[in-house]
Tab-separated table of C-alpha atoms and ligand atoms in Angstrom:
chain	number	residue	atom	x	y	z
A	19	UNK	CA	3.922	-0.162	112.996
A	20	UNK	CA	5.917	-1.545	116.111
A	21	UNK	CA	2.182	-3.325	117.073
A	22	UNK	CA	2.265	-4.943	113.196
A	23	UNK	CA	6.084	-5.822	113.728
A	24	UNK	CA	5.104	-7.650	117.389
A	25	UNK	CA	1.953	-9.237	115.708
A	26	UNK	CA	3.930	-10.516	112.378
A	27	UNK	CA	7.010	-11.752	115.241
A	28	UNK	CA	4.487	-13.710	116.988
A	29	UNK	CA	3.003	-15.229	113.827
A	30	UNK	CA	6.485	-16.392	112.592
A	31	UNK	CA	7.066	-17.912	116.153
A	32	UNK	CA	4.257	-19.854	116.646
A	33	UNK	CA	4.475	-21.114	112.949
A	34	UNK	CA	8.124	-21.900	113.224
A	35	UNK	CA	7.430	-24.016	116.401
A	36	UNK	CA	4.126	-25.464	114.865
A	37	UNK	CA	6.752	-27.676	112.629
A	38	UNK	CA	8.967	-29.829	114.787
A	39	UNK	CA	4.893	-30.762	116.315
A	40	UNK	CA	3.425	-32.275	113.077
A	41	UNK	CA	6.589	-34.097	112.548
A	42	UNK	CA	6.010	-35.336	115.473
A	43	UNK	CA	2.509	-36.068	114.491
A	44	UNK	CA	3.618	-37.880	111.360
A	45	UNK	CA	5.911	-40.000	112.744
A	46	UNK	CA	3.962	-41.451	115.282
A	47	UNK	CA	1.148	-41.979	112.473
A	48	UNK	CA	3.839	-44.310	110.781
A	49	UNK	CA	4.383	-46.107	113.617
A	50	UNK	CA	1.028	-46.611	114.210
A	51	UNK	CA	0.356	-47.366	110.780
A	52	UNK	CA	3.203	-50.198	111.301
A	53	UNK	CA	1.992	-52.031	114.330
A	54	UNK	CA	-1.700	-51.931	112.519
A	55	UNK	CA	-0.336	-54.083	109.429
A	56	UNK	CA	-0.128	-57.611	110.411
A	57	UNK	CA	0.074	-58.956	107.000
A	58	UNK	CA	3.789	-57.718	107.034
A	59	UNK	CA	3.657	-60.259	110.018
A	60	UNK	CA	3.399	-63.831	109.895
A	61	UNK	CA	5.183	-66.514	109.687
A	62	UNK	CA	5.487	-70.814	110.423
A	63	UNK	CA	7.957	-72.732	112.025
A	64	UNK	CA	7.798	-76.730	112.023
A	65	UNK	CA	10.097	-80.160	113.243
A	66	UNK	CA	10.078	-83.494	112.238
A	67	UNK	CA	11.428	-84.677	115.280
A	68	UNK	CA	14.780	-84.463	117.494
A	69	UNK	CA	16.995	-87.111	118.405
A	70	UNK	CA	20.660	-88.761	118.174
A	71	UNK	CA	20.556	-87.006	114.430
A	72	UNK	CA	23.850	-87.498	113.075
A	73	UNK	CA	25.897	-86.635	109.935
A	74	UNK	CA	27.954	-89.363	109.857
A	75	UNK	CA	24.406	-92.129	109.918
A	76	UNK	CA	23.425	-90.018	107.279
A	77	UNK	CA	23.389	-90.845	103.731
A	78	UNK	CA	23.135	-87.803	100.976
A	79	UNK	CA	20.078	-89.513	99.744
A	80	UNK	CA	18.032	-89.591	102.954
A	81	UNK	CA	19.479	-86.285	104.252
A	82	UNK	CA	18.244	-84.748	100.562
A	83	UNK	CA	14.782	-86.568	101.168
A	84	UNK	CA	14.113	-85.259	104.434
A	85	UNK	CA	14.889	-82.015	103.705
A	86	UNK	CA	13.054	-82.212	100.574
A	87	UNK	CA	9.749	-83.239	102.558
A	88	UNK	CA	10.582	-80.695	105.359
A	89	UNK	CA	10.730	-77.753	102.568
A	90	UNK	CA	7.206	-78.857	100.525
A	91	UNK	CA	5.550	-79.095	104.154
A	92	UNK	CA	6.907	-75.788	105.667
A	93	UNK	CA	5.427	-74.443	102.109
A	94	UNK	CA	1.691	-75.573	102.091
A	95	UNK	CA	1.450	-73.935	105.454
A	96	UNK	CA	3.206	-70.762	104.531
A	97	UNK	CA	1.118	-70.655	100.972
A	98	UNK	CA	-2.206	-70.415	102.854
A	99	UNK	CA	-0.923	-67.700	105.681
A	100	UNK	CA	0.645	-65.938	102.755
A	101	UNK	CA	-2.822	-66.204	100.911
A	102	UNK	CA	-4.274	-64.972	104.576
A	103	UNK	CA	-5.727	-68.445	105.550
A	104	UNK	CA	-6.006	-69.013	108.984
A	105	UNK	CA	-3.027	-70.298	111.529
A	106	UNK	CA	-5.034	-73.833	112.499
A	107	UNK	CA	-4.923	-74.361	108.655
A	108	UNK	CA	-1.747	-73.776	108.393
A	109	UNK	CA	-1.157	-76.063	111.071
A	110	UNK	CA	-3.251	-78.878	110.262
A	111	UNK	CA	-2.439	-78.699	106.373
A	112	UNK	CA	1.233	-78.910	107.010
A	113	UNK	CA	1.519	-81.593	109.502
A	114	UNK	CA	-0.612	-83.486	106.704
A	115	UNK	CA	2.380	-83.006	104.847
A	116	UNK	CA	4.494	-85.010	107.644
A	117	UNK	CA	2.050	-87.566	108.320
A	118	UNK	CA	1.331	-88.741	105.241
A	119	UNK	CA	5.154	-89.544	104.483
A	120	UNK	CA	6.716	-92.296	106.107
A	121	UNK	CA	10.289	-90.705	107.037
A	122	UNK	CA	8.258	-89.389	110.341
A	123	UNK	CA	6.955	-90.837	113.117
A	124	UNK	CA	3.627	-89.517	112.458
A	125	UNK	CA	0.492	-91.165	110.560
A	126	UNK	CA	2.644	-93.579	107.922
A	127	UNK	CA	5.323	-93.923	109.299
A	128	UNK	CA	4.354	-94.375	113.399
A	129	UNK	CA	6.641	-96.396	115.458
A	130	UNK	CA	5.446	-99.879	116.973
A	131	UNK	CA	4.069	-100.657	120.318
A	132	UNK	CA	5.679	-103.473	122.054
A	133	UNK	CA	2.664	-105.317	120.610
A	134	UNK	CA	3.438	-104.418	117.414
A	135	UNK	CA	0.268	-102.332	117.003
A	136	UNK	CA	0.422	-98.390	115.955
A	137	UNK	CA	-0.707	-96.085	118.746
A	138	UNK	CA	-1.312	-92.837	117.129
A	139	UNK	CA	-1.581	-89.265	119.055
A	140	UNK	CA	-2.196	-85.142	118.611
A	141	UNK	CA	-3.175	-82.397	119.408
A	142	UNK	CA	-3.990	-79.099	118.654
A	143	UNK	CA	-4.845	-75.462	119.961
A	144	UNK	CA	-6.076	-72.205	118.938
A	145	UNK	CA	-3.900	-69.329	120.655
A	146	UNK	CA	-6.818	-66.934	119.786
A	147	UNK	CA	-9.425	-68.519	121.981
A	148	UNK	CA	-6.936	-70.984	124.180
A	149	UNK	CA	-9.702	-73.639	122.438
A	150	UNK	CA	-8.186	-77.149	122.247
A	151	UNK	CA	-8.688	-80.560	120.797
A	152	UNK	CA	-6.510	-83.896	121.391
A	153	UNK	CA	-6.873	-87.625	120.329
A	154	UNK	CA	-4.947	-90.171	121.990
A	155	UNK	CA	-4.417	-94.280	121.107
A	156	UNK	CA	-6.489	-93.891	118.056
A	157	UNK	CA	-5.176	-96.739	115.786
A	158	UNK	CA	-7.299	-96.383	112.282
A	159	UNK	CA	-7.095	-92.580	111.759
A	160	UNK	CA	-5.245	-91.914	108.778
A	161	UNK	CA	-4.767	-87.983	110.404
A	162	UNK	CA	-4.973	-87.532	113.758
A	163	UNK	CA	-4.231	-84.256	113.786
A	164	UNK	CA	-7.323	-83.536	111.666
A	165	UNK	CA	-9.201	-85.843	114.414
A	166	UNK	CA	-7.623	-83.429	117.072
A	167	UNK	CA	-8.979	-80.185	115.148
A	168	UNK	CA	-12.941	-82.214	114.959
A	169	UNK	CA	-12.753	-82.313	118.761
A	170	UNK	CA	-11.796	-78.994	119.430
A	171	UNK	CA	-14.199	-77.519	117.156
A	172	UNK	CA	-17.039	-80.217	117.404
A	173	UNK	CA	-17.337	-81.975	120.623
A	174	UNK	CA	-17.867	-80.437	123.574
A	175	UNK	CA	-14.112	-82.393	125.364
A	176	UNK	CA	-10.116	-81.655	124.497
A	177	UNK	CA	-9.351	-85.045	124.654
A	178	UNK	CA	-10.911	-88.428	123.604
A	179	UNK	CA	-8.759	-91.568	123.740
A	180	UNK	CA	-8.830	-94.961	121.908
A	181	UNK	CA	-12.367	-96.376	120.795
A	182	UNK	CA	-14.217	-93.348	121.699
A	183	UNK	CA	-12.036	-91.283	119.641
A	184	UNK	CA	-12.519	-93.677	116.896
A	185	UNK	CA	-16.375	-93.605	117.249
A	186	UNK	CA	-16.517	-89.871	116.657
A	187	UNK	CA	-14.002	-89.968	114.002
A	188	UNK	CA	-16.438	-92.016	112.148
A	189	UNK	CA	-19.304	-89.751	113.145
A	190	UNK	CA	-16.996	-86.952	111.778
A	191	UNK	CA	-16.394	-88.523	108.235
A	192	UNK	CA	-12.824	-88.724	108.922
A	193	UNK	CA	-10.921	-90.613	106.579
A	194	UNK	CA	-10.592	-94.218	108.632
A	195	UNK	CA	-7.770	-96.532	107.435
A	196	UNK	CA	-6.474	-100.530	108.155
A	197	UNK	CA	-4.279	-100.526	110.771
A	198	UNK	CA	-1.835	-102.058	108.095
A	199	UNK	CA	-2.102	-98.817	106.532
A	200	UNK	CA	1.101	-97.934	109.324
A	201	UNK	CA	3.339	-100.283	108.624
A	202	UNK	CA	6.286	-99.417	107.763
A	203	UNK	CA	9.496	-102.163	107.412
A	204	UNK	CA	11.876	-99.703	109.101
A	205	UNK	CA	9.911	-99.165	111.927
A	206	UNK	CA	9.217	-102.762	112.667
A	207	UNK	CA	13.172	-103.343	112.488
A	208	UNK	CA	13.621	-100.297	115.295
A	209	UNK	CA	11.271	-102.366	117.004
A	210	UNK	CA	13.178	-105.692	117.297
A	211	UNK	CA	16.193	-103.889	117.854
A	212	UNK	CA	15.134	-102.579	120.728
A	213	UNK	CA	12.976	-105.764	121.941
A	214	UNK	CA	16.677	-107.532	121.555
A	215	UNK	CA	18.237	-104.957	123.188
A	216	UNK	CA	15.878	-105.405	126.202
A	217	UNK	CA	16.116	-109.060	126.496
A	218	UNK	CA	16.778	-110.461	129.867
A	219	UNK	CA	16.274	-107.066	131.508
A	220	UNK	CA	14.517	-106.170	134.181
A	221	UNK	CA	13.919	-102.647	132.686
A	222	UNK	CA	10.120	-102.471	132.968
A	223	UNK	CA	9.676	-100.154	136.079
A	224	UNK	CA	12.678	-97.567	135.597
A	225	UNK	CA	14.254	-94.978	132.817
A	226	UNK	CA	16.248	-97.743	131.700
A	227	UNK	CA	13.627	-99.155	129.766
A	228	UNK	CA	13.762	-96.208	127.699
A	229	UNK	CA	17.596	-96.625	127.253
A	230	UNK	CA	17.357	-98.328	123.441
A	231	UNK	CA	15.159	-96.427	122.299
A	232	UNK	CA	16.606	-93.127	123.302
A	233	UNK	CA	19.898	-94.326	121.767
A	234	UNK	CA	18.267	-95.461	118.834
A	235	UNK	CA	15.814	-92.948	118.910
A	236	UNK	CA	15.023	-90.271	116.405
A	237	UNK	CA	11.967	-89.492	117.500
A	238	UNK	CA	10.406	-87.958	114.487
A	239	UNK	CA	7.185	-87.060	116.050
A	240	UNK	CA	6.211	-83.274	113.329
A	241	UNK	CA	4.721	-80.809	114.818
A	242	UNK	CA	3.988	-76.864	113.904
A	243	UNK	CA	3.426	-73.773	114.747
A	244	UNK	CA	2.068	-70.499	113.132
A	245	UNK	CA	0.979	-66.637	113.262
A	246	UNK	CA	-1.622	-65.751	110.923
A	247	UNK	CA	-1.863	-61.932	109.005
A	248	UNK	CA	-4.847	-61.856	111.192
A	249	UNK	CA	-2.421	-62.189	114.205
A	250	UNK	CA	-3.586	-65.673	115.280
A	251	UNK	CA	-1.198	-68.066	116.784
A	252	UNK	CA	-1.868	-71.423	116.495
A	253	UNK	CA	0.283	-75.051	117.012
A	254	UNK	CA	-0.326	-78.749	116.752
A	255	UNK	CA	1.615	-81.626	117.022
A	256	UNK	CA	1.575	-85.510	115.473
A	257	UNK	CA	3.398	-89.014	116.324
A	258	UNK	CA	3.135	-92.592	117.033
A	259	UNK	CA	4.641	-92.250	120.274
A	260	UNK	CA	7.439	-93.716	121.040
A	261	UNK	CA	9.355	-97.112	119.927
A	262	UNK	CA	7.790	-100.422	122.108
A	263	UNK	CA	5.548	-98.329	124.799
A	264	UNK	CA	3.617	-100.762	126.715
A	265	UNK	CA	-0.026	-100.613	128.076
A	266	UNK	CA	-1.249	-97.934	126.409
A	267	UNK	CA	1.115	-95.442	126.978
A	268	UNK	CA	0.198	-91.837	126.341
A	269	UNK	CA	3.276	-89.437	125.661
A	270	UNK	CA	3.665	-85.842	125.731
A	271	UNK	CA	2.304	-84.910	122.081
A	272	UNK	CA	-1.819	-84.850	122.828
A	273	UNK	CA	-1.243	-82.931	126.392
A	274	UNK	CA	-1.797	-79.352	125.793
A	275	UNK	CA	0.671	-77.520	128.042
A	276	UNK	CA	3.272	-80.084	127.389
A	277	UNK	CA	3.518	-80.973	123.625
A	278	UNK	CA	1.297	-78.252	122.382
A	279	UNK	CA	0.588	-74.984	123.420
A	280	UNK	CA	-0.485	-71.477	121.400
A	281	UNK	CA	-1.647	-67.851	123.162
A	282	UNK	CA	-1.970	-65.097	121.398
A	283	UNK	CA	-0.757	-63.384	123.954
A	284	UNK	CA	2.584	-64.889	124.023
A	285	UNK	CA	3.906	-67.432	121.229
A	286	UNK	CA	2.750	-71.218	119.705
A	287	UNK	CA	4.757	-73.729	120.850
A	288	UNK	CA	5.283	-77.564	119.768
A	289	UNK	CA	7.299	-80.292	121.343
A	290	UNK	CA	9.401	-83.697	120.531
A	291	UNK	CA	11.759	-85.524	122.617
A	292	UNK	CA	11.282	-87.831	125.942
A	293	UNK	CA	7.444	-87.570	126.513
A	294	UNK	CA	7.631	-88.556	129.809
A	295	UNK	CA	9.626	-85.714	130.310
A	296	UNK	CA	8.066	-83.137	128.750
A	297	UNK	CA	4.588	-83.916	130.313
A	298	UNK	CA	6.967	-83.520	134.136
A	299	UNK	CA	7.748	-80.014	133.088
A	300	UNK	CA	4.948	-78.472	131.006
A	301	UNK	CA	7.280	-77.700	128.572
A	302	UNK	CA	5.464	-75.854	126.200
A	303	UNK	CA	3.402	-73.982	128.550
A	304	UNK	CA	6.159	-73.124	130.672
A	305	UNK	CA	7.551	-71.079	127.391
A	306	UNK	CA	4.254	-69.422	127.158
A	307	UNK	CA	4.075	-68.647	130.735
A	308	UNK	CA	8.130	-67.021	131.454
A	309	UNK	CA	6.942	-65.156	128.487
A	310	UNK	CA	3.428	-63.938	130.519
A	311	UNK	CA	4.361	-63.463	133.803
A	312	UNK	CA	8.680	-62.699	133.507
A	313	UNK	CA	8.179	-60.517	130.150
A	314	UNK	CA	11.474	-62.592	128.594
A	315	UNK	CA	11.438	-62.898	124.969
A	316	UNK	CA	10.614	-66.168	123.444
A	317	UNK	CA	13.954	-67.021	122.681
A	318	UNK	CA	15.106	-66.570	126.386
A	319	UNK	CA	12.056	-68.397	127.285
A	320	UNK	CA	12.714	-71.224	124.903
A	321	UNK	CA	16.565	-71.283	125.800
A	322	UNK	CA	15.635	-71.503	129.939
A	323	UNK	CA	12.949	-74.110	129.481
A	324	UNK	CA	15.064	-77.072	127.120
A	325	UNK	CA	18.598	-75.887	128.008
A	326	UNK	CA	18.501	-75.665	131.719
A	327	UNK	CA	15.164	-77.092	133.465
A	328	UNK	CA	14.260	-79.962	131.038
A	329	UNK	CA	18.436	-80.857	130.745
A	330	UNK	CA	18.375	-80.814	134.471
A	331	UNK	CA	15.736	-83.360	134.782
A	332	UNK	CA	17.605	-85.496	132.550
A	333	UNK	CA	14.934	-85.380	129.250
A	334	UNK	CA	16.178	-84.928	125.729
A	335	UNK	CA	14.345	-83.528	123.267
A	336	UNK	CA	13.289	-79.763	121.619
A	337	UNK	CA	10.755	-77.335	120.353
A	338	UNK	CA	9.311	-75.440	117.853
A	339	UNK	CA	7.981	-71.704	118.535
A	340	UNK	CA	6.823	-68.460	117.393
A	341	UNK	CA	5.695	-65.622	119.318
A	342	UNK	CA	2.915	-63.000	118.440
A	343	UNK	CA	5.512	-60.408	116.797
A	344	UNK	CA	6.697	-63.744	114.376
A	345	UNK	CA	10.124	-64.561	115.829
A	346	UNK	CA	10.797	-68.001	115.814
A	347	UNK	CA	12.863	-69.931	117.989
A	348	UNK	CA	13.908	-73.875	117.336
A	349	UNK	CA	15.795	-75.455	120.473
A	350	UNK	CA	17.135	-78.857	121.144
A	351	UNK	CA	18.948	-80.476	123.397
A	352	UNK	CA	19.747	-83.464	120.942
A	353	UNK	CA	22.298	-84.130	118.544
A	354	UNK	CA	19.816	-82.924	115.895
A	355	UNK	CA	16.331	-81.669	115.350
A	356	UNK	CA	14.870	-82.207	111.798
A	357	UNK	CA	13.174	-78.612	111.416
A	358	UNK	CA	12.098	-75.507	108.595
A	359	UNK	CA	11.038	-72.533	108.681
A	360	UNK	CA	9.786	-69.547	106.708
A	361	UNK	CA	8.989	-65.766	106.882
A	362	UNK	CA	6.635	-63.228	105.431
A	363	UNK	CA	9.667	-62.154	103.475
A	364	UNK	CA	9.439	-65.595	102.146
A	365	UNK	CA	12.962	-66.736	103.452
A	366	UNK	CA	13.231	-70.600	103.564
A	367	UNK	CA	15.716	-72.161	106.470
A	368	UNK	CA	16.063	-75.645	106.696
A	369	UNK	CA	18.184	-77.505	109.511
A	370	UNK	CA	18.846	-81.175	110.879
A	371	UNK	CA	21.959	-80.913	112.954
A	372	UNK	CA	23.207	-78.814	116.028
A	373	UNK	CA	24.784	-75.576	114.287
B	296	LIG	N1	7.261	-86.843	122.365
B	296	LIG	C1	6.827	-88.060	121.756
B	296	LIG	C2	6.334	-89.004	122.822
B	296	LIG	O1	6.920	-89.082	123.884
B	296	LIG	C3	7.897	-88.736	120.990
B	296	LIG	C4	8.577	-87.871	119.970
B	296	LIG	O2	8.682	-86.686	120.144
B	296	LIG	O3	9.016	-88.418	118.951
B	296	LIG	O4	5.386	-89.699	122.593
């Protein structure tokens, strides 16, 4: 009997203790099950360009339409990840969106060259593979972001420039448009401002050639960035540069590290503000890389990259980024940044102006 009550104790024991273990069990099964769901997880973050962005030059009726343009884009692009399209589509379908309207300097809508010509350049990268495509000076490309994506995928160079570019846009079947196709009346007015503005200076060879423009300047360049349900991170940027560049100028936007960057390993970043500037400090790789090698979040990253080192050099400008867990960051230096974006919970945020 007292050998039946030991046996029956022992049972009891070891079945009472057994419990608190397959809680255990089942907990860490949810987690697991968590981290192994991506399509809970994505997400797309875009900007239209940063700048002196200010309320009081606003009207209702252009604030209304940029926002309206800002919310259709940020949509496409978050229609296919919801639909579990890829993060380049996203990317290159959205920034469609911006190019094709002429409130951005993008596509319609590029500012002039001094010699009144449009100067057109992108770029784009796949955070999955670090793959990467960029066109720069192409000046009958209705979509140079779509040019961009062809030479990443189907050339065996990241970035073609000018005629060249041109050549294999044509060998691409890209859609090839007149230059005309670019003007826009408000642009060529930002132009002569500026040209007027410049008169009788001997700006040429220092930052105070850039003064005008910067003062005038919204840059508007679009750019975007995305995580896929497939946890893909991908960004790409878009513009015409910037107002009355001279010989050929090549900004920040088609130089991966500096106006585009995506890793899946960290986050998807794109750029807009004082090329020059942004190509100096690697901007967008620099995100990536605190993120890499200092283990800061993406916010931190984002905040110590346009807030202290770009400021410090004297550049003005922002980003756009989202990291491989889908938390997006937007930060600017500028009196505005046009900018959306929008969550796998479907939430819709929309901004112009410093908060
Ligand atoms: N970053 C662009 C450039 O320097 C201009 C812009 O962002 O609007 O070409």
């Amino acid at each position: 009997m007292k050998k039946v009550i030991i046996l029956f104790s022992v049972v009891l024991f070891i079945a009472c203790n057994k419990q608190p273990e397959k809680k255990v069990e089942v907990v860490s099964e949810v987690v697991k099950e968590e981290i192994s769901k991506p399509e809970d997880n994505f997400g797309i973050v875009i900007h239209g360009g940063a700048g002196t962005i200010l309320k009081k030059n606003m009207t209702p009726e252009k604030e209304a339409a940029y926002k309206a343009k800002l919310e259709e884009a940020v949509k496409v692009g978050h229609a296919i990840l919801k639909n579990g399209g890829t993060s380049l589509e996203a990317v290159e379908k959205t920034i469609n969106m911006l190019e094709n309207s002429p409130l951005f300097n993008a596509g319609k809508g590029a500012v002039f060259t001094n010699q009144r010509t449009n100067e057109l350049d992108a770029s784009i990268m796949d955070g999955s593979n670090l793959n990467a495509g960029a066109v720069a000076g192409v000046k009958t490309v209705k979509n140079p972001i779509n040019l961009a994506r062809e030479v990443m995928l189907n050339s065996p160079h990241v970035l073609l420039s000018g005629s060249g570019a041109e050549l294999f846009a044509k060998e691409r079947n890209l859609e090839i448009v007149d230059p005309a196709y670019f003007f826009t009346e408000d642009r060529m007015k930002s132009l002569e401002r500026v040209k007027e503005k410049l008169k009788n200076k001997e700006a040429n060879k220092t930052t105070a050639f850039y003064d005008p423009i910067i003062k005038d300047a919204k840059f508007g360049t679009v750019g975007c960035a995305a995580l896929d349900k497939h946890g893909n991170l991908a960004a790409g940027t878009s513009t015409g540069g910037m107002t009355n560049k001279k010989w050929n100028r090549i900004g920040d936007s088609p130089i991966i590290g500096a106006g585009t960057y995506a890793n899946n390993a960290t986050c998807a970043v794109s750029s807009t503000g004082w090329g020059e500037y942004f190509i100096r400090a690697m901007v967008a790789h620099d995100i990536s890389a605190l993120m890499e090698y200092k283990g800061v979040s993406l916010q931190q990253a984002a905040h110590e990259v346009i807030q202290k080192k770009l400021t410090a050099l004297g550049g003005t400008g922002g980003i756009v980024a989202i990291d491989n867990q889908g938390n997006v960051t937007m930060e600017f230096n500028t009196a505005g940044m046009y900018r959306a974006s929008m969550n796998a919970k479907d939430e819709l945020n929309i901004g112009i102006y410093k908060k």
